[in-house]
Short mmCIF file of C-alpha atoms and ligand atoms in Angstrom, two decimals:
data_model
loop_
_atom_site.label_atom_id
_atom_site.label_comp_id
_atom_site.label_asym_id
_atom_site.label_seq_id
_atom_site.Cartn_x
_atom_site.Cartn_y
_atom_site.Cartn_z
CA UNK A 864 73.91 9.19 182.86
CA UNK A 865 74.09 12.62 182.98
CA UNK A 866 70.61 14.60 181.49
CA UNK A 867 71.91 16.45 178.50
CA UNK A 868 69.09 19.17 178.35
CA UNK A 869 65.43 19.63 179.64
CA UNK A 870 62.25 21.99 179.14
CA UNK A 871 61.47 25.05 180.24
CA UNK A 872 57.61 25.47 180.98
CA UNK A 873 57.63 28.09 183.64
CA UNK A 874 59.17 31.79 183.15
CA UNK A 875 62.13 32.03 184.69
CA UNK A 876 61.29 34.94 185.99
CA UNK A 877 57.87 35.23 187.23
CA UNK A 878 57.36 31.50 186.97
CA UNK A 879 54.15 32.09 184.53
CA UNK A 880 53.26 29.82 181.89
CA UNK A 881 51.94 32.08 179.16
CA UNK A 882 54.73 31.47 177.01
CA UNK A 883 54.06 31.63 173.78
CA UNK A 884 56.80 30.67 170.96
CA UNK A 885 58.07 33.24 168.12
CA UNK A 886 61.23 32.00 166.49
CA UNK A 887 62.01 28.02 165.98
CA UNK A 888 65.63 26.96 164.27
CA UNK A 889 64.35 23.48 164.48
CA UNK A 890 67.14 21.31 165.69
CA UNK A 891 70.75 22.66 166.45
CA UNK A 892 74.33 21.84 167.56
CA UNK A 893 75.41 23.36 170.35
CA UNK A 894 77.41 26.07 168.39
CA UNK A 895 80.14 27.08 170.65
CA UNK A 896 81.40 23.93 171.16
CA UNK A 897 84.08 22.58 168.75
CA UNK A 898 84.80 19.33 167.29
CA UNK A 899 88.29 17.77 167.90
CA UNK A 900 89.66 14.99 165.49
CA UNK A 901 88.10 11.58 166.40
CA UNK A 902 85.52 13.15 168.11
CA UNK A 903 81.61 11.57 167.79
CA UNK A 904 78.62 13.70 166.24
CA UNK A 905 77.45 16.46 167.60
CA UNK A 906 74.56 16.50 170.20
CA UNK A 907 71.47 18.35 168.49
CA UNK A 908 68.94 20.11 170.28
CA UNK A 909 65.79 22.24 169.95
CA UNK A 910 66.34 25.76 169.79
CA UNK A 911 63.19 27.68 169.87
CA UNK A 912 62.83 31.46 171.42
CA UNK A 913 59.45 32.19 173.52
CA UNK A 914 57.85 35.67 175.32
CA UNK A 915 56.66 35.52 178.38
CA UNK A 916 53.01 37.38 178.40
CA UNK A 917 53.37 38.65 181.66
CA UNK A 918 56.93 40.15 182.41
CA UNK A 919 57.71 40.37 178.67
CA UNK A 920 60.98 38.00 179.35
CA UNK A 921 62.06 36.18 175.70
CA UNK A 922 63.95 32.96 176.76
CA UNK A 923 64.57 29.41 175.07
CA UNK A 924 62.09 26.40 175.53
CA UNK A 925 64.99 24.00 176.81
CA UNK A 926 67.78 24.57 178.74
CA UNK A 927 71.26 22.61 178.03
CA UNK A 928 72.60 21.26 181.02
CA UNK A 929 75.73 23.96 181.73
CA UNK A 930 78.16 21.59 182.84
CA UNK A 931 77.70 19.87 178.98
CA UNK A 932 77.82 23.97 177.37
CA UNK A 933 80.66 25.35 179.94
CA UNK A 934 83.15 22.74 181.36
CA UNK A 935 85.42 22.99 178.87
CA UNK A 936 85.08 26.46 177.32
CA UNK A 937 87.17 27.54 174.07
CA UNK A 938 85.87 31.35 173.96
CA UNK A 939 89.15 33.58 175.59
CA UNK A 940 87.64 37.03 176.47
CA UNK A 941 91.04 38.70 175.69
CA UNK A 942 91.34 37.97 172.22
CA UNK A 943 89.96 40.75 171.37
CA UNK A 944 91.69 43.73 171.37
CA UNK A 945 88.02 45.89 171.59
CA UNK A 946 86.65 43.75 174.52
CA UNK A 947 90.18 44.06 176.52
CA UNK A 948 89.89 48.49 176.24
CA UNK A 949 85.92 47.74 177.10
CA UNK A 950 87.30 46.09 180.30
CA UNK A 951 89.88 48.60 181.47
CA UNK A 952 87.14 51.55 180.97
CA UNK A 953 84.62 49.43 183.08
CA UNK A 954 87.02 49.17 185.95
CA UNK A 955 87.58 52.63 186.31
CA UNK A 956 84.15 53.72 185.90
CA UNK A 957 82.61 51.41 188.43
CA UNK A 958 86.07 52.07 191.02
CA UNK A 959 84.69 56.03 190.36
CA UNK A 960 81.28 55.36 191.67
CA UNK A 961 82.22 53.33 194.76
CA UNK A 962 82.20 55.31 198.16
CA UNK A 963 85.20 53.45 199.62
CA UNK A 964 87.13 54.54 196.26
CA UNK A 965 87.07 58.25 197.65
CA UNK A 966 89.60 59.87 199.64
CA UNK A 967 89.50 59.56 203.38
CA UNK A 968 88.31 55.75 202.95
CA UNK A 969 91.34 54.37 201.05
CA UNK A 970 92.99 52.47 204.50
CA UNK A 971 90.21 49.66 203.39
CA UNK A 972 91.30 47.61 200.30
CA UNK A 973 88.43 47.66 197.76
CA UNK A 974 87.12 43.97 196.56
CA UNK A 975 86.15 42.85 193.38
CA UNK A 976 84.19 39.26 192.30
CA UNK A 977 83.49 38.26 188.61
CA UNK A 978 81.28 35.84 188.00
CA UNK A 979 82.46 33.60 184.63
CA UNK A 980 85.66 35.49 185.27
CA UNK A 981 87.04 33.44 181.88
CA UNK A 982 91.18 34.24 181.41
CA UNK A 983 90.44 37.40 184.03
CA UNK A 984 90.70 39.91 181.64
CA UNK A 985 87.76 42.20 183.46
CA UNK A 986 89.65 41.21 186.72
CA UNK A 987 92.80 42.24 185.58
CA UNK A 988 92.18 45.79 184.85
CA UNK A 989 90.32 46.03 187.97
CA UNK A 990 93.40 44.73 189.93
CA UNK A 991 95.75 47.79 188.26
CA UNK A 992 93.12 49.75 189.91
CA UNK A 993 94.09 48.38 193.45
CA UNK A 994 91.24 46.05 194.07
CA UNK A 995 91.69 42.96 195.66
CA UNK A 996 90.16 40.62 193.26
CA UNK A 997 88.63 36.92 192.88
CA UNK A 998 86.73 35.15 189.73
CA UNK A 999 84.78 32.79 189.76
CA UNK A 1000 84.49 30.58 186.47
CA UNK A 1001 83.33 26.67 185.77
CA UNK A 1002 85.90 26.22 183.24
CA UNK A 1003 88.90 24.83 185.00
CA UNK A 1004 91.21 25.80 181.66
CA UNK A 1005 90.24 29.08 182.06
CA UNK A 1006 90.78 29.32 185.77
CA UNK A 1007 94.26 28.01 185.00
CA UNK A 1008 95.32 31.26 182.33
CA UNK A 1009 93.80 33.36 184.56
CA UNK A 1010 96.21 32.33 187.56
CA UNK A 1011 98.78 32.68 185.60
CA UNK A 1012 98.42 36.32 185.06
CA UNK A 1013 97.53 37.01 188.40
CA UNK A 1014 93.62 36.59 189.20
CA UNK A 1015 93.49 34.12 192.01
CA UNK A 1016 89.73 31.96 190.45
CA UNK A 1017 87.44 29.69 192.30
CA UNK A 1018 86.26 26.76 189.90
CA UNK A 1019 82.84 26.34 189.73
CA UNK A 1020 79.36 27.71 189.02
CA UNK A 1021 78.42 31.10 190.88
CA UNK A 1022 75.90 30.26 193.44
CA UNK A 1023 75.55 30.36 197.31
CA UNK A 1024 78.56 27.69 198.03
CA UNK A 1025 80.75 30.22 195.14
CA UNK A 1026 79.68 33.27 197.17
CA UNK A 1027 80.73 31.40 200.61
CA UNK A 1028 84.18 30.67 199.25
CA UNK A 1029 84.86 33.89 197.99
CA UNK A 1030 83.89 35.55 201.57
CA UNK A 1031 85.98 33.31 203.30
CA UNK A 1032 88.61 34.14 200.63
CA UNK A 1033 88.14 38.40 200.80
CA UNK A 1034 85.38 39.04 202.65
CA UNK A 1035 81.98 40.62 201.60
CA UNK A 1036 82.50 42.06 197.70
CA UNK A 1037 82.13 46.11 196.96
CA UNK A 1038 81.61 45.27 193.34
CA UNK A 1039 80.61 42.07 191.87
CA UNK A 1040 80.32 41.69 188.02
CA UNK A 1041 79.11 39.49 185.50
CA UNK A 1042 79.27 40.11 182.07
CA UNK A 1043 78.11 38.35 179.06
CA UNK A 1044 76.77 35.47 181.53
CA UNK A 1045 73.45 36.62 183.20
CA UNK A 1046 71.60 35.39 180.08
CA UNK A 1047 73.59 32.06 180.92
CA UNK A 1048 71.84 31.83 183.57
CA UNK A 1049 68.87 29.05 184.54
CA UNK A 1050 67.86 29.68 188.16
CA UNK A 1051 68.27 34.02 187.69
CA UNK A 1052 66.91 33.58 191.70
CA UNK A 1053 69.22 31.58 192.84
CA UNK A 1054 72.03 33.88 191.30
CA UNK A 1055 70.76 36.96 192.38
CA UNK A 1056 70.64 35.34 195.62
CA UNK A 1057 74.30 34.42 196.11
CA UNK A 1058 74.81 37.93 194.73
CA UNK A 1059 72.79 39.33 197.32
CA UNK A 1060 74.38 37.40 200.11
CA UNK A 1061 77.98 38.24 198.98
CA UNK A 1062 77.71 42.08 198.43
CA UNK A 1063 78.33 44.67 200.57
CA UNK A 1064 75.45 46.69 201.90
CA UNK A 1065 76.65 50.01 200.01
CA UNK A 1066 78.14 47.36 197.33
CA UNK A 1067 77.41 47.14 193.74
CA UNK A 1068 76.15 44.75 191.12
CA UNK A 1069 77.11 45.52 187.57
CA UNK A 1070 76.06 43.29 184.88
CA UNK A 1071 76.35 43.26 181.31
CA UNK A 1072 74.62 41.95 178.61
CA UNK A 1073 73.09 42.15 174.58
CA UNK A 1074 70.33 43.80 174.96
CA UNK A 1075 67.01 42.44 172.97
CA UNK A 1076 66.03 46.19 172.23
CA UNK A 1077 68.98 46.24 169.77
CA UNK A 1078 68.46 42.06 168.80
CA UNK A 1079 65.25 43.30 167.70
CA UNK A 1080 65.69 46.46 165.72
CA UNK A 1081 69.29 45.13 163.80
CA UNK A 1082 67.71 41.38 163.51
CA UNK A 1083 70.80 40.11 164.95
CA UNK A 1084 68.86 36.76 165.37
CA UNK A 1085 72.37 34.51 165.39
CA UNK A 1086 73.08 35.57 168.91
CA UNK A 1087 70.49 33.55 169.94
CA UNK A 1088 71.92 29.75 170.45
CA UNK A 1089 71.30 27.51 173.48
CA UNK A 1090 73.77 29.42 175.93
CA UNK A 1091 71.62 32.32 175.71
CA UNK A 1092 68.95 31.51 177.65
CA UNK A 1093 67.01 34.58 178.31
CA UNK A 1094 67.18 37.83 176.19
CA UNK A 1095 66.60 40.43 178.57
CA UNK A 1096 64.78 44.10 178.54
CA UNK A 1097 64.75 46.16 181.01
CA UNK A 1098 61.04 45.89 182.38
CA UNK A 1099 61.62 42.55 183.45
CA UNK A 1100 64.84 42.68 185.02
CA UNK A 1101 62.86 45.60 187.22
CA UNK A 1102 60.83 42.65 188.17
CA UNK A 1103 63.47 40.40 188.89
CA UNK A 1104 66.09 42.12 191.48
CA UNK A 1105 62.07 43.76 192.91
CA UNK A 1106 62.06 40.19 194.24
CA UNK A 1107 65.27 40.20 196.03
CA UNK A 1108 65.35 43.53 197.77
CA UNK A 1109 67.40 45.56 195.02
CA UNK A 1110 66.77 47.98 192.55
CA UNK A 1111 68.67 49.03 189.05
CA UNK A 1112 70.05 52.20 190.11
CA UNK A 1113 71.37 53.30 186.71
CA UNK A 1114 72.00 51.92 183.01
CA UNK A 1115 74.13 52.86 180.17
CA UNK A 1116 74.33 51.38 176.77
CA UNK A 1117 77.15 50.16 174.51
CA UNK A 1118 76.42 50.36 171.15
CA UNK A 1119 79.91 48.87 169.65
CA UNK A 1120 80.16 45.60 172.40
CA UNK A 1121 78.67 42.96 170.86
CA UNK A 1122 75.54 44.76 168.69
CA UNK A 1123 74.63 47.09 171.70
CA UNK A 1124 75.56 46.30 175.06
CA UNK A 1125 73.35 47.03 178.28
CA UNK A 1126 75.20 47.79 181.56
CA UNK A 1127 73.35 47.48 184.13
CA UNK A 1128 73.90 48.91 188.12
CA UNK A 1129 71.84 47.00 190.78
CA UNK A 1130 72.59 47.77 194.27
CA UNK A 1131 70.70 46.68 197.19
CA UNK A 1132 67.63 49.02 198.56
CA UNK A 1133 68.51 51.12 201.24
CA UNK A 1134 71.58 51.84 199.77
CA UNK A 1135 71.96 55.84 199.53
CA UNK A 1136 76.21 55.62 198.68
CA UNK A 1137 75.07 55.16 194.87
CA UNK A 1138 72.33 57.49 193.37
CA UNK A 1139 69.50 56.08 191.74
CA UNK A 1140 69.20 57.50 188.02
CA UNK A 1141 65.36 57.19 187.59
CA UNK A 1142 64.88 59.23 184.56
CA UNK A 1143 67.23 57.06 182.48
CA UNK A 1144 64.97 53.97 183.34
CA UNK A 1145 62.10 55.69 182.85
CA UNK A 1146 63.53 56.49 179.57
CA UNK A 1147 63.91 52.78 178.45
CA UNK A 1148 60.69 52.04 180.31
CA UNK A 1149 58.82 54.52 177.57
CA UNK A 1150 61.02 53.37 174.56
CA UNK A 1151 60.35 49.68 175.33
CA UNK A 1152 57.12 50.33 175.38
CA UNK A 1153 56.40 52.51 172.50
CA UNK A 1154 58.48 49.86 170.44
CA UNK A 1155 55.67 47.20 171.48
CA UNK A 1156 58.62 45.02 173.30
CA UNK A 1157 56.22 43.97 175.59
CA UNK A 1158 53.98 43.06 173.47
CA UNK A 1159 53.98 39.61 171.48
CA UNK A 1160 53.73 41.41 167.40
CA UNK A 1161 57.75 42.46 166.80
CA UNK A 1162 58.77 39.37 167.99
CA UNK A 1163 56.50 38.04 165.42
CA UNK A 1164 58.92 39.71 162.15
CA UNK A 1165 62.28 38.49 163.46
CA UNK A 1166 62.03 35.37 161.41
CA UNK A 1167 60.99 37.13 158.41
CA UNK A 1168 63.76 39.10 159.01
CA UNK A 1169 66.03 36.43 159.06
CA UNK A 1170 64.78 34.39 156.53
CA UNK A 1171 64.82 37.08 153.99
CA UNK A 1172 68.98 37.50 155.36
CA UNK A 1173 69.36 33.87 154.85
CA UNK A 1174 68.20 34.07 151.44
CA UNK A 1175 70.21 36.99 150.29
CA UNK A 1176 73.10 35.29 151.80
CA UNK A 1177 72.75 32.10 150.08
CA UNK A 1178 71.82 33.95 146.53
CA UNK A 1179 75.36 35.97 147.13
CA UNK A 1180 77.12 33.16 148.01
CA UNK A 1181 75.50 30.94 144.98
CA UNK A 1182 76.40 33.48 142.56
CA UNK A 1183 80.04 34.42 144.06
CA UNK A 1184 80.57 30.25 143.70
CA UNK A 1185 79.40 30.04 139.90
CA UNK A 1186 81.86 32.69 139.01
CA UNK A 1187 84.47 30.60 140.41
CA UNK A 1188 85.45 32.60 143.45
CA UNK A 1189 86.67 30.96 146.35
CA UNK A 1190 84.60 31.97 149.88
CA UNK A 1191 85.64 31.41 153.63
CA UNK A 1192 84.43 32.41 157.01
CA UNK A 1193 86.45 34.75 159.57
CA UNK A 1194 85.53 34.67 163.42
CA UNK A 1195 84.82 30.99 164.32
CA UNK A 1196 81.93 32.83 166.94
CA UNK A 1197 78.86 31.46 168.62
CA UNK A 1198 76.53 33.74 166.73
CA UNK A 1199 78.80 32.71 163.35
CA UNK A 1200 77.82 28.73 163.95
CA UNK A 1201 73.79 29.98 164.79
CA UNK A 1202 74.23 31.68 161.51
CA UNK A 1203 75.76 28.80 159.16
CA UNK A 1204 73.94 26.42 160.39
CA UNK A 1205 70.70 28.05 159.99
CA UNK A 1206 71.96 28.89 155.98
CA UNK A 1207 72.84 25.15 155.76
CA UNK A 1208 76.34 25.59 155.33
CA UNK A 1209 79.45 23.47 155.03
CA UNK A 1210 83.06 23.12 153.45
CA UNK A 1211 81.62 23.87 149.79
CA UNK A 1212 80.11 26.76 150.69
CA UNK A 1213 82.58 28.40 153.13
CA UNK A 1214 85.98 26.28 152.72
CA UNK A 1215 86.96 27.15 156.55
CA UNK A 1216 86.97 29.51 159.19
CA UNK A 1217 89.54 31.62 160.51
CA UNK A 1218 89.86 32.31 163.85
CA UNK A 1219 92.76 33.85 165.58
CA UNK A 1220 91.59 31.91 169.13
CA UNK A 1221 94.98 29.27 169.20
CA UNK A 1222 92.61 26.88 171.45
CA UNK A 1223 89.70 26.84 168.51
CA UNK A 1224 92.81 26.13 165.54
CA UNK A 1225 92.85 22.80 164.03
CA UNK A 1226 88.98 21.71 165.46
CA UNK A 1227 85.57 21.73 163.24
CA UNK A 1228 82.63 24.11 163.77
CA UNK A 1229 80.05 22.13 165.71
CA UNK A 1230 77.34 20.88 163.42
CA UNK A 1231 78.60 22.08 159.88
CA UNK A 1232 82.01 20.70 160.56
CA UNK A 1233 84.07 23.28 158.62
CA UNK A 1234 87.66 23.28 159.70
CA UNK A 1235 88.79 26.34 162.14
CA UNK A 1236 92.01 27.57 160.98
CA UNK A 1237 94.82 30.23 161.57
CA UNK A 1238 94.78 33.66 159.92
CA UNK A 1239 98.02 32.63 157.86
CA UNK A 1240 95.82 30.57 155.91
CA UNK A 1241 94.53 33.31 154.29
CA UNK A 1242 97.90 34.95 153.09
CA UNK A 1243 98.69 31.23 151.94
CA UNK A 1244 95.55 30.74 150.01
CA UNK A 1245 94.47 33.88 148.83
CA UNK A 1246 90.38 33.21 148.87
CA UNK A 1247 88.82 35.75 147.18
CA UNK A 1248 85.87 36.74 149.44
CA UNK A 1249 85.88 36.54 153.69
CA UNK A 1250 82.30 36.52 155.15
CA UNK A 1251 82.86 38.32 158.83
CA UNK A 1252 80.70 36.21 160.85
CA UNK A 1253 81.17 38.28 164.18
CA UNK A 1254 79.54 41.85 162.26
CA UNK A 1255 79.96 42.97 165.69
CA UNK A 1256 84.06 43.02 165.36
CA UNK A 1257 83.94 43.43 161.48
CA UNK A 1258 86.02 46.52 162.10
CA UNK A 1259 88.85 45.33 164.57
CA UNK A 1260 89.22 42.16 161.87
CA UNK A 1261 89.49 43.95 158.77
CA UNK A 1262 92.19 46.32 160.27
CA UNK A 1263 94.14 43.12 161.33
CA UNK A 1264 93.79 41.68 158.19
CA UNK A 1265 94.75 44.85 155.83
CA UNK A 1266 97.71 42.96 154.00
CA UNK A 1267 94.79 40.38 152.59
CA UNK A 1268 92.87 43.37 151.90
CA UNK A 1269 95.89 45.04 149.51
CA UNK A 1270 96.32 42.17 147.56
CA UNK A 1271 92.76 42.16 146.26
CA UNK A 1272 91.07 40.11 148.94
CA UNK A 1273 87.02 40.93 149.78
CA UNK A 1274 85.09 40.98 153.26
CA UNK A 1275 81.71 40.77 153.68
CA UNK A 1276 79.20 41.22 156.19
CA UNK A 1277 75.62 39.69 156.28
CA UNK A 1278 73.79 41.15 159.57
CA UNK A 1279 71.75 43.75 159.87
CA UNK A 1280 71.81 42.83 155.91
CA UNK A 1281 74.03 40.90 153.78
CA UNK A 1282 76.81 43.26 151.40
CA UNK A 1283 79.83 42.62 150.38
CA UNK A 1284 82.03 45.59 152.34
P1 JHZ B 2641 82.35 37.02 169.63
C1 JHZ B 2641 80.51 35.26 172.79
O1 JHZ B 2641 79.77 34.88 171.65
C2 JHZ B 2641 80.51 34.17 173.80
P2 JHZ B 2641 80.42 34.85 170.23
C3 JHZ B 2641 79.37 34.17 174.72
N1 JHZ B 2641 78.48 33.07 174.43
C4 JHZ B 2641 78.49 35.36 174.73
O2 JHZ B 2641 77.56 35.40 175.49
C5 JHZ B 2641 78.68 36.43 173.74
O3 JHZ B 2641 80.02 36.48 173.29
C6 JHZ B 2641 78.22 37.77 174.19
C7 JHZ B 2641 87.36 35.69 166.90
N2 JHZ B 2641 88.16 36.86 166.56
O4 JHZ B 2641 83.13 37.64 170.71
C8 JHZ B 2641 87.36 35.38 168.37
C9 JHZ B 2641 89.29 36.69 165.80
O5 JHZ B 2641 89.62 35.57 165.42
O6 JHZ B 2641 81.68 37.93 168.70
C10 JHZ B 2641 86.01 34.69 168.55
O7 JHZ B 2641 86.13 33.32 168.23
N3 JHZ B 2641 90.03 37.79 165.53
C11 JHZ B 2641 79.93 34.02 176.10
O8 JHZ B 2641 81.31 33.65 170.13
C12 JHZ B 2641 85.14 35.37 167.50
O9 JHZ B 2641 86.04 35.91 166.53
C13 JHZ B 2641 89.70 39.04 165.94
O10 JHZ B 2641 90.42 40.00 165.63
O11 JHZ B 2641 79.37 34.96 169.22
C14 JHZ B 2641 84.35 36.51 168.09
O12 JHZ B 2641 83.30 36.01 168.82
C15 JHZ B 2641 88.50 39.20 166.71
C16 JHZ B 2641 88.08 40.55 167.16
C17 JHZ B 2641 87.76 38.08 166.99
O13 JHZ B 2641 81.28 36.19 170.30
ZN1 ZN B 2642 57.64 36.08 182.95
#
């Protein structure tokens, strides 16, 4: 039978064992996985968030095995309309830093790899800007829509046999991205390995992900669920590619993708094509450190945080229900599920969740099984308050949902702290 999850001892990292644990949900589903009708109870799981003493590397004390989280995965990048323009900016902006993008070089096609390439929508935009492109992505549904608008994938987890493929596919990669997956990630060596292998020598390695900086200071403590295996800062990823013969040679932040983005540019050493931005590291060096991030304490107040959020929440909620108001959810998310579940929610608190994802329509919400259901719903029913789970696209949803707004309808948001909007 196949193991559904194990323990994590060892920094994944630097392989140290002073790892000592700060925030504990107890028990959990595995919230981005949804229930179809007829389907058994959901698989719980510890989900408990520890700091590694020596590189300063927060990560979970189990890891899911991925083929249980990511097989069959119902998250479509390009629903959203905020993520898709993120996309098209990131191809242009990394196509405007490559050497072979210049002119004089342009006889030689430039080549682009995602890793957890979902329905391609990064490797779509980066194919309107001429690259040759391949993704690589474990979910064979995914793989599938993303054929069928063009990105040619490879199904399967990125690793040294992915990288192979791909080179026998295109050759060695100029760019090779992964966004939203590195914290995915168990074996970070083994990845960075493949990576490694695959790139070009004057290549570059862009990854993406929430950075803990911002986790911390906005106590957005839903994003962490078991698919989120490490929360990263920047001093330890400095010890990470270290290991591997590469460097971060710059870093930008995006403070609108998903609670504040890090980008992150890793290229291999000894490569002179990209310039190395040192005083922006430096810069997040000092801030991480004058924040204490790399010490144990503000690690220490995320659960007050969140337990005083919970208890607003609930209070809100309580009182909006004893005047008789109907309440739902809107953005059937990963974070949204880490975030009901830990308030004890189910169908009397938050009748269902709308989601505009087709594939998530018509299943339950892993644990608290609330039904996922279709933005008409709301025009039908006429609730009178929506709780925005995703905060981080509370913007993009209210605009879509203006008509429901008109006719006397409510939204509320409860992270970085619970109001009614
Ligand atoms: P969203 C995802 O987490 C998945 P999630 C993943 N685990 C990850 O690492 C992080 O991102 C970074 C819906 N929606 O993107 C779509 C509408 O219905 O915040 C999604 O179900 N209408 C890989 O799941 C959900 O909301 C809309 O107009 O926490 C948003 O989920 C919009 C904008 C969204 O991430
Ligand atoms: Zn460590």
């Amino acid at each position: 039978m196949m193991e559904e999850w194990k323990v994590n001892k060892n920094c994944r990292i630097c392989s140290s064992n002073n790892l000592i644990k700060y925030f504990d949900f107890g028990k959990m589903p595995l919230v981005d996985s949804f229930i179809g009708a007829g389907e058994p109870g959901d698989l719980r799981v510890p989900l408990e968030v520890m700091f590694c003493q020596d590189c300063s590397l927060s990560q979970l004390s189990v890891v899911v095995n991925p083929k249980v989280l990511f097989s069959n995965y119902l998250y479509h990048s390009s629903v959203s309309k905020t993520f898709s323009e993120h996309c098209l900016s990131m191809a242009r902006e990394v196509k405007g830093l490559l050497p072979g993008a210049t002119a004089g070089v342009a006889e030689r096609s430039l080549k682009a790899l995602d890793i957890a390439s979902n329905d391609g929508c990064l490797l779509k935009e980066f194919k309107k800007e001429g690259f040759e492109v391949i993704g690589v992505d474990p979910a064979e549904n995914l793989c599938q829509i993303a054929g069928q608008s063009g990105v040619p994938s490879i199904s399967g987890f990125w690793g040294m046999e992915a990288a192979n493929e791909a080179m026998t596919r295109v050759g060695k990669l100029d760019v090779i991205t992964a966004t939203n997956v590195f914290a995915h990630v168990d074996d970070l060596h083994g990845f960075v390995d493949a990576v490694h292998h695959a790139l070009a020598d004057d290549g570059v390695f862009v990854i993406e992900f929430p950075y803990l900086g911002n986790l911390l200071r906005y106590h957005e403590f839903d994003t962490i669920y078991h698919e989120h295996l490490s929360y990263f800062l920047v001093k330890p990823l400095l010890t990470l590619f270290s290991r591997h013969r590469m460097h971060i040679a710059n870093l930008q932040e995006f403070e609108h993708m998903h609670g504040g983005t890090l980008r992150v540019y890793v290229v291999k050493d000894g490569n002179t094509m990209i310039a190395t931005n040192k005083g922006i590291i430096q810069y997040y060096l000092q801030m991480e450190e004058r924040e204490g991030w790399h010490t144990l304490q503000p690690y220490l107040r995320l659960e007050e945080h969140a337990q005083r959020i919970r208890k607003k929440t609930v209070e809100t909620l309580q009182d909006l229900r004893s005047r008789g108001k109907n309440i739902v959810a809107y953005g059937a998310s990963a974070k949204g599920n880490t975030f009901v579940n830990y308030c004890c929610f189910d169908k009397e608190h938050l009748q269902v969740v709308v989601d505009d994802t087709p594939h998530k329509q018509g299943k339950l919400y892993a644990g608290t099984r609330i039904p996922v259901v279709a933005r008409d719903w709301l025009l039908r029913e006429k609730p009178d308050y929506v709780l925005i789970l995703p905060w981080n696209f509370a913007k993009e949803i209210m605009a879509k949902n203006e008509e429901f707004r008109a006719q006397g309808g409510k939204f509320m948001v409860a992270i970085p702290e619970m109001k009614i909007v």
